[in-house]
MMTF fields as JSON, N, C-alpha, C and O atoms, coordinates in Angstrom:
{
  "mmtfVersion": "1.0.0",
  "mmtfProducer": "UNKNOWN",
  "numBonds": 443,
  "numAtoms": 444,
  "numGroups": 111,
  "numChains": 1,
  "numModels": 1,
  "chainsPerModel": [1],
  "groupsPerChain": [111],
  "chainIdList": ["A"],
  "bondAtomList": [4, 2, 8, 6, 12, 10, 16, 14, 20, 18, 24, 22, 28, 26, 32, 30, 36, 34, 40, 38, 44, 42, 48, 46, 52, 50, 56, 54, 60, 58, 64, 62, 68, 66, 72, 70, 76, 74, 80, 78, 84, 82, 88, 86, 92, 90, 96, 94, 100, 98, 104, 102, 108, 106, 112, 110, 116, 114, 120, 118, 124, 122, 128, 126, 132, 130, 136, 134, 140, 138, 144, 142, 148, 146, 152, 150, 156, 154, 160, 158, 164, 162, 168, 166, 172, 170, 176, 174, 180, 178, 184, 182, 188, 186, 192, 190, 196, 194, 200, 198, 204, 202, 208, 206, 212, 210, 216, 214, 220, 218, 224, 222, 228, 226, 232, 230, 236, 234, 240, 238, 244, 242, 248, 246, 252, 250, 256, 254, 260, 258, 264, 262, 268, 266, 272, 270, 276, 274, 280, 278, 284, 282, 288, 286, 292, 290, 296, 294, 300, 298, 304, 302, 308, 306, 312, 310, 316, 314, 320, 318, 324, 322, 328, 326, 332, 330, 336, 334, 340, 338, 344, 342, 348, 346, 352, 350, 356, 354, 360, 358, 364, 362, 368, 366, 372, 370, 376, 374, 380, 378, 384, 382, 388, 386, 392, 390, 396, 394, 400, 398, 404, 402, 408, 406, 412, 410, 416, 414, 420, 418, 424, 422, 428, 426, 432, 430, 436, 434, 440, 438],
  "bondOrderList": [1, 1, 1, 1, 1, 1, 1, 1, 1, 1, 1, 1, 1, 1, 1, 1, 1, 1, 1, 1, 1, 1, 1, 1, 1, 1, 1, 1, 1, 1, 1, 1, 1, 1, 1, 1, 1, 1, 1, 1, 1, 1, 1, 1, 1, 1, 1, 1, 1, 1, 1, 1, 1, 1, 1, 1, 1, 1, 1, 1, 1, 1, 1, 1, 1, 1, 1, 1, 1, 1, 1, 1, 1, 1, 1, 1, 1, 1, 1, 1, 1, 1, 1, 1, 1, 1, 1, 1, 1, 1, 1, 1, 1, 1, 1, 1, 1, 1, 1, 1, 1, 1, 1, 1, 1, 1, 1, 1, 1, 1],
  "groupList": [{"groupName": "UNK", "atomNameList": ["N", "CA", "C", "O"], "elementList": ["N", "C", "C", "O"], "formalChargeList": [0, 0, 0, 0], "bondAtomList": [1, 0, 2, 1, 3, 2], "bondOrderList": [1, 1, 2], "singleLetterCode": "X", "chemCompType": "L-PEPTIDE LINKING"}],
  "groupTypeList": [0, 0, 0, 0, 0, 0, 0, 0, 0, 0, 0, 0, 0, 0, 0, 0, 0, 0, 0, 0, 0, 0, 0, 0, 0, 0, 0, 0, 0, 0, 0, 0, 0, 0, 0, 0, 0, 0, 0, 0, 0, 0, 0, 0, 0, 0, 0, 0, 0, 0, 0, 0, 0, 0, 0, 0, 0, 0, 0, 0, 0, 0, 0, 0, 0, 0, 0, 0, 0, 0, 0, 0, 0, 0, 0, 0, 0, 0, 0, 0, 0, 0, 0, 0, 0, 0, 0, 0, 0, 0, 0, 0, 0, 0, 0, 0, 0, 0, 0, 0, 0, 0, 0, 0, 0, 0, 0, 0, 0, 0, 0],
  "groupIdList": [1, 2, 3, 4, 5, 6, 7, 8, 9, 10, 11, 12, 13, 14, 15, 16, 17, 18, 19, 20, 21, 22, 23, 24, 25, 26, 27, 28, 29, 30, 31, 32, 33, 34, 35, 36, 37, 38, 39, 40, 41, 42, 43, 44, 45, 46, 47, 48, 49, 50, 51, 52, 53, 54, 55, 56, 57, 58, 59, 60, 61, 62, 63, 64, 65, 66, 67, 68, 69, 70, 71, 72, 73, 74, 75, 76, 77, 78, 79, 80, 81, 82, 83, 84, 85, 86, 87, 88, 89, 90, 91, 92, 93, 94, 95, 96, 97, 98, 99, 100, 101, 102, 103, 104, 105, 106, 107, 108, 109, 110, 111],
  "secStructList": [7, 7, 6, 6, 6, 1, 7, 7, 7, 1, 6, 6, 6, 1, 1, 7, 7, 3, 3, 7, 1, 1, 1, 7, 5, 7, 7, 7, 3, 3, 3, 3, 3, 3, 7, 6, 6, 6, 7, 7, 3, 3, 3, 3, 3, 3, 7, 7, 1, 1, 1, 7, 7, 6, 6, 7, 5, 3, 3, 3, 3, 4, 4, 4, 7, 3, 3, 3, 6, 6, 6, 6, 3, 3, 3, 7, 1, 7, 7, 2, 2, 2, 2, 2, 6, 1, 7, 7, 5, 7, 2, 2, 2, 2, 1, 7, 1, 6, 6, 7, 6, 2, 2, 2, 2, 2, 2, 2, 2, 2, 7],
  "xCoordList": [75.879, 75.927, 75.514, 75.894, 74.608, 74.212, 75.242, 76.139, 75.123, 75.412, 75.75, 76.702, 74.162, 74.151, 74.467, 74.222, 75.168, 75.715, 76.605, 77.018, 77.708, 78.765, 79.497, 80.699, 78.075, 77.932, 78.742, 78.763, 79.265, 80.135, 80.223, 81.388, 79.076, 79.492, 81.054, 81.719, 81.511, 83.027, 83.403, 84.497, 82.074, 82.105, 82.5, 83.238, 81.897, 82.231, 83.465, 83.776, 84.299, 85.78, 86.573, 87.309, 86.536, 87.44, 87.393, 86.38, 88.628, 88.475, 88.377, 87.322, 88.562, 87.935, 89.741, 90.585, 89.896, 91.369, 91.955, 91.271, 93.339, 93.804, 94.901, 95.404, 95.126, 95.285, 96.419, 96.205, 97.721, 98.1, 97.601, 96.434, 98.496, 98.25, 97.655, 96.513, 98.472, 98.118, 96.656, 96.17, 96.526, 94.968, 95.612, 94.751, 97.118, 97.363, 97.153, 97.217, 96.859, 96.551, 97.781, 98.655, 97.493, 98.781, 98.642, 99.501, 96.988, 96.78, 95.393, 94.493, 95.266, 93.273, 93.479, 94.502, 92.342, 92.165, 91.901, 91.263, 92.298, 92.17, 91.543, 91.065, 91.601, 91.32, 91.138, 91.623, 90.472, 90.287, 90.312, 89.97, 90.699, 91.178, 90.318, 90.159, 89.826, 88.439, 89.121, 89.241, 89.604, 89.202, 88.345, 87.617, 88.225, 86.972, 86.598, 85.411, 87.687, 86.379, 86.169, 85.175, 87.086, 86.306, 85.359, 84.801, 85.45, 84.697, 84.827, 84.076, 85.978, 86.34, 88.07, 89.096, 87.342, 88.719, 90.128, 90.494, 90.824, 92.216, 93.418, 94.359, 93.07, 94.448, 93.086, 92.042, 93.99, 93.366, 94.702, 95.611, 94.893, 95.821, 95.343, 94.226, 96.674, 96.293, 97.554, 98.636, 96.785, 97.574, 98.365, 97.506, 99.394, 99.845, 99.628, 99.174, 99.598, 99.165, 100.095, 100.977, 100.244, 100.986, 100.778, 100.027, 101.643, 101.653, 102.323, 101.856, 103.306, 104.575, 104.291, 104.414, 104.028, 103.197, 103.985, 104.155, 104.508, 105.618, 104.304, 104.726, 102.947, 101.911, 102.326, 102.381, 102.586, 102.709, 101.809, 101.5, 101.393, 100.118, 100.913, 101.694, 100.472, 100.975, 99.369, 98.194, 99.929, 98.614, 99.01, 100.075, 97.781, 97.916, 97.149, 95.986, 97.172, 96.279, 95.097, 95.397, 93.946, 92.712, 92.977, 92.295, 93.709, 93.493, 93.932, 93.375, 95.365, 95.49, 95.146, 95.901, 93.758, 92.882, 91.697, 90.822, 91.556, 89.988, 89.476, 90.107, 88.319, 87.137, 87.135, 86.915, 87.526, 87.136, 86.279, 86.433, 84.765, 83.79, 83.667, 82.988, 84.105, 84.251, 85.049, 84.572, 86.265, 86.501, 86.712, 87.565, 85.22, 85.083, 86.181, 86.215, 87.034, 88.684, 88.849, 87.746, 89.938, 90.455, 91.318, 92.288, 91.734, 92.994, 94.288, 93.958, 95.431, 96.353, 97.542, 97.69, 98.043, 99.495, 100.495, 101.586, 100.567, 101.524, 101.783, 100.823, 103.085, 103.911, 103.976, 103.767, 104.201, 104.466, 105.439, 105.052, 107.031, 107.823, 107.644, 108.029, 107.086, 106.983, 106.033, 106.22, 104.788, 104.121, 105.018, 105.412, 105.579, 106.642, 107.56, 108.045, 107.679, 109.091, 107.749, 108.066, 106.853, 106.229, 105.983, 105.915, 105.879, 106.029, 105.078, 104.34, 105.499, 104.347, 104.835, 105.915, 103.69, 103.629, 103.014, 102.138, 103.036, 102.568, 100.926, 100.708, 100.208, 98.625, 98.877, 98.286, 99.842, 100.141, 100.877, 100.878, 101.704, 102.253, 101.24, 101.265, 100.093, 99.027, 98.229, 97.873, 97.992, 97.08, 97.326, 96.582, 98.742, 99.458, 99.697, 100.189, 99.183, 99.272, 100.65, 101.299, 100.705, 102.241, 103.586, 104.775, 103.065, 103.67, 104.16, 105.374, 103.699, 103.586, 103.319, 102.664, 103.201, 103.072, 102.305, 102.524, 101.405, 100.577, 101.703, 101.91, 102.402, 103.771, 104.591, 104.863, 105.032, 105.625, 105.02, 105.688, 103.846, 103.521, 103.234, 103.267, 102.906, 102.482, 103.988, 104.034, 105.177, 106.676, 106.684, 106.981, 106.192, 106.575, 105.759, 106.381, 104.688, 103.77, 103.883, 103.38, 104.853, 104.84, 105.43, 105.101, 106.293, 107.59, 107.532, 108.471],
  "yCoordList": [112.868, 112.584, 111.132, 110.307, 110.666, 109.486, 108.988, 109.715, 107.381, 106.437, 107.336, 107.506, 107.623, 108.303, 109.23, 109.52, 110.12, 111.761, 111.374, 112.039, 109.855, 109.483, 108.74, 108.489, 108.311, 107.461, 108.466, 109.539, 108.66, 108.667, 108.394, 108.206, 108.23, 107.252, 107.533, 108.365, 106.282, 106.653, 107.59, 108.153, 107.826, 108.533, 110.39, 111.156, 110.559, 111.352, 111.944, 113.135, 110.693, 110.76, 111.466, 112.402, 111.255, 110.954, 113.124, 113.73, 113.721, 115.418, 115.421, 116.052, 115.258, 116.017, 116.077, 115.283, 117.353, 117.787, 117.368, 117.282, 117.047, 116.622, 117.773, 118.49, 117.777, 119.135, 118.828, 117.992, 119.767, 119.595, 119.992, 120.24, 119.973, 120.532, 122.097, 122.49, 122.669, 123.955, 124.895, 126.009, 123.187, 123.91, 123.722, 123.61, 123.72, 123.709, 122.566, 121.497, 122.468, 121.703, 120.575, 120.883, 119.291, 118.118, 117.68, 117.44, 117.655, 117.031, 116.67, 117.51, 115.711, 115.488, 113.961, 113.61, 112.882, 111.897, 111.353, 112.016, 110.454, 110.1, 108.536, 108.063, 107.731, 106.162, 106.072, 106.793, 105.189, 104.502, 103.078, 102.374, 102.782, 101.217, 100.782, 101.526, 99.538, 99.099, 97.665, 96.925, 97.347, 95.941, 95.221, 94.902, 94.675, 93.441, 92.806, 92.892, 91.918, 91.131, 92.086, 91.818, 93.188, 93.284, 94.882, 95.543, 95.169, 96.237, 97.263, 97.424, 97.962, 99.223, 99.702, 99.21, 101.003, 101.751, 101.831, 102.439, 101.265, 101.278, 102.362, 102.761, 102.633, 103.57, 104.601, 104.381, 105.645, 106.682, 107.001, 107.416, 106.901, 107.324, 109.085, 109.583, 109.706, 111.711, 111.585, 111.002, 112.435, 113.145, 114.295, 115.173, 114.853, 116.334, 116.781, 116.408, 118.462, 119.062, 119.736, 118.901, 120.887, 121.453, 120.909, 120.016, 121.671, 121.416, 120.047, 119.417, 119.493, 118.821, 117.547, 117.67, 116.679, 115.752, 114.455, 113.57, 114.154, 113.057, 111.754, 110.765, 111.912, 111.012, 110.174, 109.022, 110.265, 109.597, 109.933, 111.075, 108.889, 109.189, 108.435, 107.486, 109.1, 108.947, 107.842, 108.183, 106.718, 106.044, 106.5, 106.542, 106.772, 107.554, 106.924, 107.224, 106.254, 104.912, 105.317, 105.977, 105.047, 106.009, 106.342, 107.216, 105.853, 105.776, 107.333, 108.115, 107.706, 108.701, 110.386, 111.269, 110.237, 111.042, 111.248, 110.385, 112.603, 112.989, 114.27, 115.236, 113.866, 114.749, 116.113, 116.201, 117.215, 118.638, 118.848, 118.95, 118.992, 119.789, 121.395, 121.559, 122.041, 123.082, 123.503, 124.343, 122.773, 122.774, 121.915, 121.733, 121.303, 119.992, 119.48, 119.461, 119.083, 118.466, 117.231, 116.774, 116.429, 115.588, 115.683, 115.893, 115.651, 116.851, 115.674, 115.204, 115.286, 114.724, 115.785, 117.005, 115.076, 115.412, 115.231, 115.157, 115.071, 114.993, 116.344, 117.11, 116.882, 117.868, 118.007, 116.965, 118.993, 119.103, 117.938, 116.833, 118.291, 117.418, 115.793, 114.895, 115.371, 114.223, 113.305, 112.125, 114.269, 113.858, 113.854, 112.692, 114.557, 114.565, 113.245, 112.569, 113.039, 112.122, 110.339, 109.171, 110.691, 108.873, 108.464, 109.08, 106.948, 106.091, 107.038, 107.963, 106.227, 107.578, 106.294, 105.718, 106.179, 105.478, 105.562, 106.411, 104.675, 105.169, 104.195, 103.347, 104.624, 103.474, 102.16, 101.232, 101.998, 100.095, 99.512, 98.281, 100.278, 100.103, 99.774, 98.703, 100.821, 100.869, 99.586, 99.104, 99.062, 98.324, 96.436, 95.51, 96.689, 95.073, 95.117, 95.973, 93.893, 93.718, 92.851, 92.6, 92.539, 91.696, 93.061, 92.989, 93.778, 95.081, 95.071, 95.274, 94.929, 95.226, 95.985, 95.934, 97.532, 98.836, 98.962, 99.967, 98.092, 98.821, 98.277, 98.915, 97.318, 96.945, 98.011, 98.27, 98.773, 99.594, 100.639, 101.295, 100.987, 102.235, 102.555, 103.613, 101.031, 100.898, 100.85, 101.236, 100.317, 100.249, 102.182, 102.857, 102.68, 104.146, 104.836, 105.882, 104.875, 105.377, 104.841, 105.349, 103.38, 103.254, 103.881, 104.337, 104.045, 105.268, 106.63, 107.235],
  "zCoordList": [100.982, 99.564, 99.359, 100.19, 98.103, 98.099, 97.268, 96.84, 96.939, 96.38, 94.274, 93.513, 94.295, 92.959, 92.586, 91.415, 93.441, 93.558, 93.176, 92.226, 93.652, 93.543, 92.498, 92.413, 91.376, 90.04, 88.855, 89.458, 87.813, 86.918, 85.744, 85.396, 84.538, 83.303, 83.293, 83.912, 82.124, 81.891, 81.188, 81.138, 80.399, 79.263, 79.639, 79.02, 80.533, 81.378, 81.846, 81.831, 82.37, 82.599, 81.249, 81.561, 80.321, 79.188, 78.928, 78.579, 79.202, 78.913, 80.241, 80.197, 81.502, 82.787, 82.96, 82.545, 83.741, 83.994, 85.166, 86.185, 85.164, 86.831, 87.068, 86.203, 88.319, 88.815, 90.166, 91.045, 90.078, 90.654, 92.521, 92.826, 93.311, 94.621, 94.291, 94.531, 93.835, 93.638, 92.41, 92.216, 91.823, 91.592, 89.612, 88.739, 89.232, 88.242, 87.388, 87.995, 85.829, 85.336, 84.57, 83.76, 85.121, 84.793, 83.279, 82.43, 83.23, 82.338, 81.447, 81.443, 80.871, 81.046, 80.721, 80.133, 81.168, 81.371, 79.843, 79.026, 79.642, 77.817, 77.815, 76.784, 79.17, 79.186, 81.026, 81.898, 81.094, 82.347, 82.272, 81.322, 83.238, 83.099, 84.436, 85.404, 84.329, 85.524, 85.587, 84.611, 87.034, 87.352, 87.268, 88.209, 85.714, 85.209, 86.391, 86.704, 87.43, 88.151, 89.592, 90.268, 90.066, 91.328, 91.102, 91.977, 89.536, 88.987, 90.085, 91.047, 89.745, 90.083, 89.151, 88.683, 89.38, 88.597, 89.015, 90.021, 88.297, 89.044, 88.677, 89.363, 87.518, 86.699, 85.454, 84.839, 85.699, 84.405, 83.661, 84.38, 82.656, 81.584, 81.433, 81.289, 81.536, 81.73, 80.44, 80.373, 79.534, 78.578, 78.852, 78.774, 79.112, 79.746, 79.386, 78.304, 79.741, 79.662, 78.229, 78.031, 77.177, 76.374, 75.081, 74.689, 74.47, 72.661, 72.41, 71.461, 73.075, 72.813, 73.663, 74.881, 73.3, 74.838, 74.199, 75.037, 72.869, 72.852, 72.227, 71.627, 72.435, 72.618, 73.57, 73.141, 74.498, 75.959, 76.924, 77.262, 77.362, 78.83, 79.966, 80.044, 80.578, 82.37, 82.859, 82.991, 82.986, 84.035, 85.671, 86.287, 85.979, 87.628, 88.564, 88.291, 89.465, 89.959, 90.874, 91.869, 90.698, 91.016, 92.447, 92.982, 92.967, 94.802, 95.011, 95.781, 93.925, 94.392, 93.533, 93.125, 93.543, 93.186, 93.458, 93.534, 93.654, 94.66, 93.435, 93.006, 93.181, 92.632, 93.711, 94.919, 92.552, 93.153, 92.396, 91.179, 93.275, 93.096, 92.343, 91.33, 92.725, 92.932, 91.352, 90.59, 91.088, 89.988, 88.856, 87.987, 89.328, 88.473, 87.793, 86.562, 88.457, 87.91, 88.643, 88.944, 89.093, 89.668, 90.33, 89.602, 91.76, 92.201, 92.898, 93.987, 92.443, 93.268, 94.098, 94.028, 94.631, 95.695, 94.811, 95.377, 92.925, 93.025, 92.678, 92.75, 92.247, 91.909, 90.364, 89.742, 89.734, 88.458, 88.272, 87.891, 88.623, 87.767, 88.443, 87.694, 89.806, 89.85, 88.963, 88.666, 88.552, 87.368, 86.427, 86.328, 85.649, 84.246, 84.387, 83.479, 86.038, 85.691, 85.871, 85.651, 86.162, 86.619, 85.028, 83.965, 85.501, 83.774, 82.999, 83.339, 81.401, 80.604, 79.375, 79.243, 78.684, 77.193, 76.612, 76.774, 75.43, 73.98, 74.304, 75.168, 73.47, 73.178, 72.867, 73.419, 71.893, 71.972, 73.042, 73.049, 74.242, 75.499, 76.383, 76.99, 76.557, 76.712, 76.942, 78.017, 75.49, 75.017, 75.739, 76.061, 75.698, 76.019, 77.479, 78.214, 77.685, 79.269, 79.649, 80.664, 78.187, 78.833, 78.873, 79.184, 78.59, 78.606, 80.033, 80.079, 80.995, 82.36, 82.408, 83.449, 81.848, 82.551, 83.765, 84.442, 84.188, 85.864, 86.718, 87.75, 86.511, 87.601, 88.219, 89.391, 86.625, 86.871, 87.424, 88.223, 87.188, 87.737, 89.351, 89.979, 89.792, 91.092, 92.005, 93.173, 91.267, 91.979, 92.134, 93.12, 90.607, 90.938, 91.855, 92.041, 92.571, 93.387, 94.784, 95.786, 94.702, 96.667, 97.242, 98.337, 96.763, 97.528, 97.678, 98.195]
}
């Protein structure tokens, strides 16, 4: 696979589904967040999946997510409810960096 097989607009990202182990759907990607200076993606904000979603997004940190081909989705290890229970906020939570939210999300993903 080349370099360009592997290219992405962002625009692209925004609707593509993430998927649990089992192939089930967590969620869909609503924002991507890019390290300005070492320009790469660090966190995707996933809307859950259902009627009732609270307007809360789960940021999920790119490392732990792999592109399925096959079902053109995004596929992690996590679990239904370990997704339900990792941080989740609103767009102005989102938006503020003094917010901390990637702190938190990265304390919730080492363990």
């Amino acid at each position: 696979m080349s370099l360009d097989d592997r290219l992405v607009k962002s625009g692209d990202l925004i609707g593509v589904a993430v998927t649990d182990p089992k192939g089930h759907k967590l969620g869909v990607i609503r924002e991507v967040f890019v390290d300005r200076d070492a320009g790469i993606g660090r966190y995707v904000a996933v809307e859950p999946a259902g009627l009732f979603t609270g307007g809360k997004y789960h940021p999920l940190p790119w490392r732990i997510l792999t592109f399925d081909d096959k079902a053109e989705a995004y596929a992690t290890d996590l679990s239904k409810d370990r997704f339900k229970d990792s941080p989740a906020y609103d767009r102005d939570q989102l938006a503020k960096t003094s917010y901390g939210w990637a702190e938190q999300v990265e304390r919730y993903f080492e363990g």
